[in-house]
């Protein structure tokens, strides 16, 4: 075992297993003395130590999304009756309780999915199910260095953490926002073996690779979070020649559902099986994929898709059968996937409409070779107002995360409506 | 020696930088790396491609993704 290998690397800061253990020993007392802990941080060490301790002590951990404001995080911690809130290195008890007083935690980890408008939805997992991915890391991939490309507070980021930590591997963190500056050099310097990212991330990484820099041989390339087409699989294969290339279909609600390593897009039709083997069943209804997980990867999500459907969750991902293969072809619910971020056009529309000078708007998607899809907004201005795109975008940056801001803005005189009076988003 | 296309591409880049509030002064030349040197991320780059497609009527990515990282490489895609 590479005992001297760093556990985590944050740019040039290496955290060895010894240092990590010191931090864990210091933080232990807080986890022993609390039942339900909220965490709001961008710092990987703060989060990772909370994950390790939360699991060890079977606490209820509530992970706020990194783009929440302090106010939002505080509000959520209150709503969910957290008795401790951790923000970076500060640990703030919320309620004074003696250890005999607090309710026994159910031992869960809750993360937020992006909801439609307003409130984000909470998805609750057991510690076992959220960390189960470690079991699927083959023995040849133990003790490897993984690259973190995802938001550390989202489902995909957590899967990277548990897969790496659970296979005695290390993780390299380059930046919080995908910054491709000097990332190729860092991948070589820290001998990254496993890279998992969205197709958009992979396209950008390949584009950013300096011509003179050697290309590493990586053990495992994984894709997820966006529709995976054959061309991105072929591009990664030809550029990096990874020993293995895998794409994963997963969601925060259901967990990891489909794992394909045969180098082809889509998945084999024979995987459609209404009778679940190993806890997972797949079927197609009305052109969309439906999943039933008997292992209850997700204990509860306050949404309407579970319930009456006999346990089947409608993913809203449209599929098409071609011979013995099933391909993903888009969304059923109007949700637009912009570089891995799921955006509901209605949400962006209502924010744009809240600005002065805007009469109405319609937001829709346009295909992008870089991001998969980008947002376009057709805006109708109030009388006498002229379009100032830089000003408009700067106002939107105060209100929306950048992926939810339309990349293209057009001024139009009116918005097309369907016979039912609904906006046409084409 | 600037071609029509290269002037257009540079204008689109300046435009997208302006729309996204990128204020840093930069010198763009043919070897400028579009991913790391112009203050734009993947969103900005995607916007550049949309504007170029609408202004030139060409879509060099119709058949799939094509690698490009410098200004010169991008210009070449629209010159064919």
mmCIF file of C-alpha atoms in Angstrom, chain A residues 180-181 200 203-204 206-209 211 231 235 239 338 366 368-371 374 389-390 393 397 402-403 407-408, chain B residues 18-21 33 35-36 41-43 45-47 49-51 53 59 61 63-70 73:
data_model
loop_
_atom_site.group_PDB
_atom_site.id
_atom_site.type_symbol
_atom_site.label_atom_id
_atom_site.label_comp_id
_atom_site.label_asym_id
_atom_site.label_seq_id
_atom_site.Cartn_x
_atom_site.Cartn_y
_atom_site.Cartn_z
ATOM 1 C CA UNK A 180 -8.682 24.363 -17.501
ATOM 2 C CA UNK A 181 -5.669 26.593 -16.989
ATOM 3 C CA UNK A 200 -18.580 18.802 -21.968
ATOM 4 C CA UNK A 203 -14.345 18.108 -24.842
ATOM 5 C CA UNK A 204 -12.928 21.113 -23.017
ATOM 6 C CA UNK A 206 -9.048 17.711 -24.887
ATOM 7 C CA UNK A 207 -9.270 21.179 -26.422
ATOM 8 C CA UNK A 208 -7.205 22.702 -23.638
ATOM 9 C CA UNK A 209 -4.415 20.126 -23.921
ATOM 10 C CA UNK A 211 0.168 20.714 -28.218
ATOM 11 C CA UNK A 231 -18.558 10.785 -31.079
ATOM 12 C CA UNK A 235 -12.823 11.255 -29.262
ATOM 13 C CA UNK A 239 -6.999 11.068 -27.596
ATOM 14 C CA UNK A 338 -26.398 22.677 -20.355
ATOM 15 C CA UNK A 366 -30.036 25.277 -29.136
ATOM 16 C CA UNK A 368 -24.001 23.258 -28.947
ATOM 17 C CA UNK A 369 -20.956 21.224 -29.961
ATOM 18 C CA UNK A 370 -19.304 22.306 -26.712
ATOM 19 C CA UNK A 371 -22.013 22.112 -24.063
ATOM 20 C CA UNK A 374 -27.088 26.207 -24.706
ATOM 21 C CA UNK A 389 -27.215 42.905 -23.507
ATOM 22 C CA UNK A 390 -24.174 43.462 -21.266
ATOM 23 C CA UNK A 393 -26.480 39.770 -18.420
ATOM 24 C CA UNK A 397 -25.526 37.220 -12.928
ATOM 25 C CA UNK A 402 -24.151 31.212 -14.893
ATOM 26 C CA UNK A 403 -25.404 28.030 -16.556
ATOM 27 C CA UNK A 407 -25.884 32.535 -23.691
ATOM 28 C CA UNK A 408 -27.687 34.085 -26.650
ATOM 29 C CA UNK B 18 -18.226 42.456 -23.569
ATOM 30 C CA UNK B 19 -21.597 40.746 -23.093
ATOM 31 C CA UNK B 20 -20.143 38.656 -20.306
ATOM 32 C CA UNK B 21 -18.592 41.593 -18.564
ATOM 33 C CA UNK B 33 -5.529 29.985 -26.602
ATOM 34 C CA UNK B 35 -9.870 28.346 -23.540
ATOM 35 C CA UNK B 36 -7.373 29.883 -21.200
ATOM 36 C CA UNK B 41 -15.252 29.669 -20.019
ATOM 37 C CA UNK B 42 -17.094 26.944 -21.898
ATOM 38 C CA UNK B 43 -20.298 29.029 -21.862
ATOM 39 C CA UNK B 45 -16.927 29.682 -26.058
ATOM 40 C CA UNK B 46 -20.290 28.121 -26.888
ATOM 41 C CA UNK B 47 -21.744 31.605 -27.432
ATOM 42 C CA UNK B 49 -19.670 29.397 -31.935
ATOM 43 C CA UNK B 50 -23.377 30.271 -32.109
ATOM 44 C CA UNK B 51 -22.631 33.824 -33.211
ATOM 45 C CA UNK B 53 -22.616 30.153 -37.204
ATOM 46 C CA UNK B 59 -21.436 24.942 -39.017
ATOM 47 C CA UNK B 61 -19.309 20.952 -36.145
ATOM 48 C CA UNK B 63 -20.625 16.075 -38.243
ATOM 49 C CA UNK B 64 -19.349 16.084 -34.695
ATOM 50 C CA UNK B 65 -16.945 17.861 -32.459
ATOM 51 C CA UNK B 66 -13.741 19.204 -33.996
ATOM 52 C CA UNK B 67 -10.793 20.132 -31.823
ATOM 53 C CA UNK B 68 -9.602 23.704 -31.724
ATOM 54 C CA UNK B 69 -7.722 25.659 -29.124
ATOM 55 C CA UNK B 70 -6.104 28.692 -30.761
ATOM 56 C CA UNK B 73 -7.460 26.993 -35.531
#
